[in-house]
XYZ file of C-alpha atoms in Angstrom:
327
model
C 17.154 6.663 27.263
C 17.698 3.690 24.965
C 14.907 1.132 25.128
C 15.245 -2.371 23.701
C 12.042 -3.944 22.392
C 11.910 -7.604 21.453
C 11.541 -8.001 17.695
C 8.729 -10.440 18.410
C 6.491 -7.483 19.309
C 6.578 -5.579 15.974
C 6.378 -8.924 14.146
C 3.245 -9.794 16.133
C 1.747 -6.384 15.383
C 2.538 -6.763 11.688
C 0.889 -10.209 11.539
C -2.292 -9.264 13.385
C -2.870 -5.609 12.420
C -5.867 -5.051 10.162
C -4.909 -2.301 7.661
C -7.189 0.667 7.186
C -7.468 1.600 3.530
C -9.111 4.993 4.073
C -10.008 7.496 6.775
C -12.840 9.043 4.761
C -15.936 8.913 7.011
C -18.199 8.443 3.973
C -16.206 5.541 2.496
C -17.351 1.900 2.639
C -16.666 0.194 5.969
C -15.100 -2.973 4.584
C -11.694 -2.396 6.171
C -13.315 -1.961 9.609
C -15.247 -5.223 9.566
C -12.664 -7.113 11.676
C -13.774 -4.895 14.554
C -17.108 -6.743 14.630
C -15.474 -9.775 16.204
C -13.509 -7.608 18.645
C -16.718 -5.883 19.822
C -18.700 -9.104 20.058
C -21.697 -8.716 22.378
C -20.410 -5.574 24.121
C -23.029 -3.228 25.508
C -20.712 -0.197 25.582
C -17.788 0.682 23.311
C -15.608 3.529 24.587
C -13.629 5.313 21.862
C -10.824 7.444 23.265
C -8.400 9.577 21.236
C -4.852 10.400 22.311
C -5.570 13.945 21.134
C -8.823 15.636 20.112
C -6.994 17.878 17.634
C -5.935 15.348 15.000
C -8.167 15.104 11.941
C -7.364 11.459 11.271
C -8.359 10.355 14.780
C -11.594 12.348 14.597
C -12.374 10.858 11.183
C -11.609 7.344 12.432
C -13.936 7.946 15.392
C -16.676 8.856 12.907
C -16.046 5.715 10.860
C -16.127 3.539 13.987
C -19.384 5.197 15.023
C -20.848 4.330 11.617
C -19.749 0.717 11.918
C -21.215 0.350 15.400
C -24.536 1.866 14.350
C -24.921 0.397 10.866
C -23.537 -3.091 11.437
C -23.818 -3.788 15.174
C -27.022 -2.086 16.274
C -25.644 0.566 18.617
C -28.292 3.215 19.137
C -26.979 5.690 21.713
C -24.002 8.048 21.711
C -22.491 9.787 24.742
C -20.419 12.890 23.991
C -17.864 13.049 26.762
C -17.966 16.165 28.898
C -20.929 17.830 27.208
C -24.712 17.575 27.023
C -25.944 17.120 23.462
C -29.506 17.901 24.538
C -28.467 21.213 26.085
C -26.735 22.129 22.855
C -29.811 21.303 20.765
C -28.080 18.420 18.997
C -30.656 15.939 20.293
C -33.435 17.957 18.697
C -31.426 18.218 15.496
C -30.878 14.478 15.067
C -34.570 13.837 15.854
C -36.167 16.546 13.709
C -33.504 18.219 11.563
C -34.206 21.531 13.303
C -31.127 23.747 13.510
C -27.629 23.749 12.063
C -25.094 21.467 13.793
C -22.237 23.871 13.056
C -24.077 26.678 14.835
C -25.223 24.420 17.680
C -21.705 23.152 18.317
C -20.509 26.728 18.800
C -21.841 26.359 22.358
C -20.040 23.075 23.015
C -16.801 22.388 24.847
C -13.810 23.457 22.775
C -12.795 19.902 21.831
C -16.188 19.320 20.154
C -16.199 22.588 18.183
C -14.887 20.916 15.046
C -16.044 20.452 11.472
C -15.366 16.728 12.029
C -17.917 16.671 14.877
C -20.474 18.509 12.765
C -20.031 15.950 9.985
C -20.653 13.093 12.416
C -23.777 14.787 13.786
C -25.090 15.344 10.243
C -24.488 11.659 9.527
C -26.533 10.674 12.613
C -29.364 12.919 11.393
C -29.242 11.307 7.944
C -29.325 7.852 9.529
C -32.337 8.796 11.668
C -34.168 10.259 8.687
C -33.709 6.927 6.897
C -34.631 4.863 10.002
C -37.374 6.825 11.805
C -38.569 3.752 13.713
C -35.088 2.848 14.999
C -33.179 6.100 15.568
C -29.854 6.898 17.209
C -30.094 8.985 20.385
C -27.695 11.047 22.458
C -27.166 10.134 26.091
C -28.318 13.115 28.186
C -25.948 14.576 30.744
C -26.488 16.516 33.990
C -26.551 20.286 33.597
C -23.704 20.674 36.114
C -20.582 18.533 36.259
C -18.681 18.100 39.534
C -15.469 20.110 39.756
C -13.680 17.357 41.659
C -11.930 15.178 39.058
C -12.650 11.740 40.588
C -16.285 12.730 41.090
C -16.460 14.008 37.523
C -15.155 10.691 36.175
C -17.643 8.786 38.313
C -20.444 11.087 37.155
C -19.698 10.641 33.451
C -19.693 6.862 33.870
C -22.924 6.961 35.870
C -24.655 8.804 33.013
C -23.964 5.878 30.690
C -24.907 3.265 33.317
C -28.224 4.974 34.117
C -29.043 5.377 30.429
C -28.308 1.725 29.724
C -30.502 0.611 32.629
C -33.315 2.796 31.324
C -33.079 2.021 27.603
C -31.021 -1.149 27.144
C -29.330 0.573 24.192
C -25.893 -0.513 23.059
C -23.962 2.711 23.571
C -20.922 4.446 22.075
C -18.962 6.552 24.563
C -16.961 9.043 22.481
C -14.194 10.824 24.348
C -10.527 11.134 25.191
C -8.090 8.327 25.858
C -7.216 9.602 29.348
C -10.850 9.060 30.362
C -11.693 5.894 28.451
C -8.644 3.847 29.511
C -9.678 1.087 31.902
C -8.000 0.562 35.253
C -8.232 0.881 39.002
C -6.239 4.119 38.809
C -4.316 5.936 36.140
C -2.065 8.967 36.113
C -2.050 11.676 33.478
C 0.729 14.176 32.942
C 1.698 16.944 32.890
C 0.075 17.822 36.214
C 1.949 19.072 39.236
C 1.771 17.029 41.313
C 0.618 14.109 39.124
C -2.929 13.019 39.924
C -3.973 9.367 39.963
C -7.593 8.262 40.218
C -10.071 5.858 38.661
C -11.594 7.226 35.483
C -14.648 6.650 33.302
C -13.271 3.479 31.716
C -12.478 1.979 35.103
C -15.970 2.660 36.426
C -17.593 1.305 33.264
C -15.502 -1.875 33.389
C -16.458 -2.316 37.049
C -20.149 -2.200 36.069
C -20.178 -3.862 32.633
C -17.214 -6.220 32.914
C -16.273 -7.650 29.494
C -19.409 -6.038 28.044
C -17.304 -2.858 27.860
C -14.784 -2.662 25.007
C -12.172 0.087 25.251
C -10.802 1.347 21.906
C -7.729 3.601 21.987
C -6.953 5.818 18.992
C -3.224 6.570 18.986
C -0.693 8.147 16.643
C 3.052 8.409 16.107
C 3.785 11.950 14.894
C 2.394 14.856 12.899
C 0.610 18.138 13.587
C -2.248 18.585 16.043
C -2.077 21.521 15.067
C 1.309 22.144 16.698
C 4.218 19.942 15.553
C 4.333 16.664 17.483
C 7.601 14.746 17.076
C 8.009 10.993 17.281
C 7.284 9.646 20.767
C 10.076 8.652 23.158
C 11.259 5.085 22.474
C 9.816 3.737 25.746
C 6.288 4.828 24.773
C 3.870 2.240 23.373
C 3.153 4.658 20.516
C 6.755 4.318 19.349
C 6.378 0.563 18.974
C 2.917 0.826 17.407
C 4.268 3.305 14.860
C 7.247 1.176 13.935
C 5.210 -1.856 12.922
C 2.233 -2.481 10.708
C 0.647 -0.296 8.016
C 0.201 3.480 8.035
C -3.139 3.030 9.802
C -4.577 -0.110 11.328
C -6.735 -1.781 13.951
C -5.251 -4.253 16.413
C -7.068 -6.393 18.988
C -4.699 -6.463 21.963
C -6.390 -9.621 23.268
C -5.003 -11.626 20.344
C -2.756 -14.471 21.466
C 0.964 -13.840 21.186
C 4.350 -15.068 22.429
C 5.610 -14.383 25.945
C 7.481 -11.240 24.881
C 4.227 -9.734 23.578
C 2.246 -10.654 26.689
C 4.992 -9.198 28.880
C 4.992 -5.965 26.868
C 1.205 -5.642 26.958
C 1.073 -6.503 30.654
C 3.919 -4.271 31.829
C 2.655 -2.080 34.714
C 5.024 0.706 33.662
C 3.435 1.337 30.266
C 3.362 4.842 28.846
C 1.272 6.162 26.002
C 0.582 9.609 24.658
C -2.165 11.880 25.961
C -2.072 15.372 24.464
C -4.535 18.129 25.287
C -5.081 21.551 23.711
C -1.505 22.595 24.597
C 1.729 20.742 23.914
C 5.422 21.497 24.407
C 7.621 19.487 21.995
C 10.623 20.272 24.195
C 8.913 18.300 26.969
C 7.654 15.515 24.722
C 7.860 12.742 27.334
C 5.742 14.648 29.861
C 2.497 14.253 27.911
C 1.516 10.722 28.803
C -0.747 8.246 30.505
C 0.905 5.931 33.009
C 0.130 3.861 36.090
C -1.070 0.707 34.350
C -0.564 -1.607 31.389
C -1.758 -1.608 27.792
C -3.612 -4.880 28.360
C -5.426 -3.316 31.326
C -6.225 -0.008 29.659
C -7.362 -1.038 26.187
C -8.940 -3.922 24.308
C -8.371 -2.570 20.802
C -6.004 0.015 19.341
C -6.583 2.052 16.201
C -3.208 3.498 15.232
C -2.416 6.201 12.657
C 1.240 6.858 11.954
C 0.945 10.520 10.894
C -1.772 13.040 11.711
C -2.820 16.477 10.507
C -4.850 19.182 12.283
C -8.599 19.131 12.779
C -10.704 21.866 11.192
C -11.972 24.218 13.891
C -15.514 25.457 13.469
C -16.228 28.887 12.071
C -20.051 28.740 11.894
C -20.310 32.112 10.108
C -18.244 30.778 7.205
C -18.806 27.805 4.869
C -17.224 24.520 5.921
C -13.689 24.305 4.477
C -12.964 21.743 1.802
C -10.562 18.969 2.693
C -8.562 16.944 0.226
C -8.880 13.185 0.621
C -5.689 11.561 1.856
C -4.384 8.259 0.580
C -2.902 6.031 3.248
C 0.556 4.785 2.398
C 1.877 1.466 3.664
């Protein structure tokens, strides 16, 4: 299907996108500083990736976590769908006891990554340097409900209860299908499609504008299977056609009517890819049932992605060459 997009939209993206100069988690955070204004006084920032299996999105999540902790005073982290305390990661970041690569072997599959281990080691290093003001993990119930709507409600309630107890500014680190805000959203491919309110919707209901939803999206690459360019009616297609190779964009930035109409369209589609993907059914892997302006406050977009490094705790961590971002 041929989709016509007003040229005002890519021009607006190009004018307001903040280029990312690196995706190295250890690099200076200068290129991320525009996010400070986008976060403002938020109590919770939800970071959701379109896929958990892209290295660049995992690395960008780590960099955003650093920014929120180092520059904006966030002190709690919720790992979506898993209990960091059960895994022993809470003890590790408090005391240094254990090996995060070994501890993560017991985690959900989407956390069993070298990229996750690197982020956990960074939290431990931060806590060692700031023993009086440490970062903590949000604890989770030992049993999650099997019913999907109840599960979404439960994951949101964990963050709400923790915030009431501690007052901590909190990073919710998860998947885009869960962090998108809205009264209801539909993810595919499911048969039949299932629509229900998710974590982001429940958090927005409780925190209002004190929740900031950050979507991490991409255009094409390997994750680790080949992922072709998105269909032209997907938001990812437009995001990938404008701006630098990687950038941040505050979707609340003022723009012409064509931009507001695009952001507010209730028929928006954007990629959501799980552990399995069929390139022959590219259009089926999506989030729908709402608008970009409803779902997300900020987008971090990477044009091309490469696979994450899956954990092999009995072997040394693999080396990774640094990648230069091209305009």
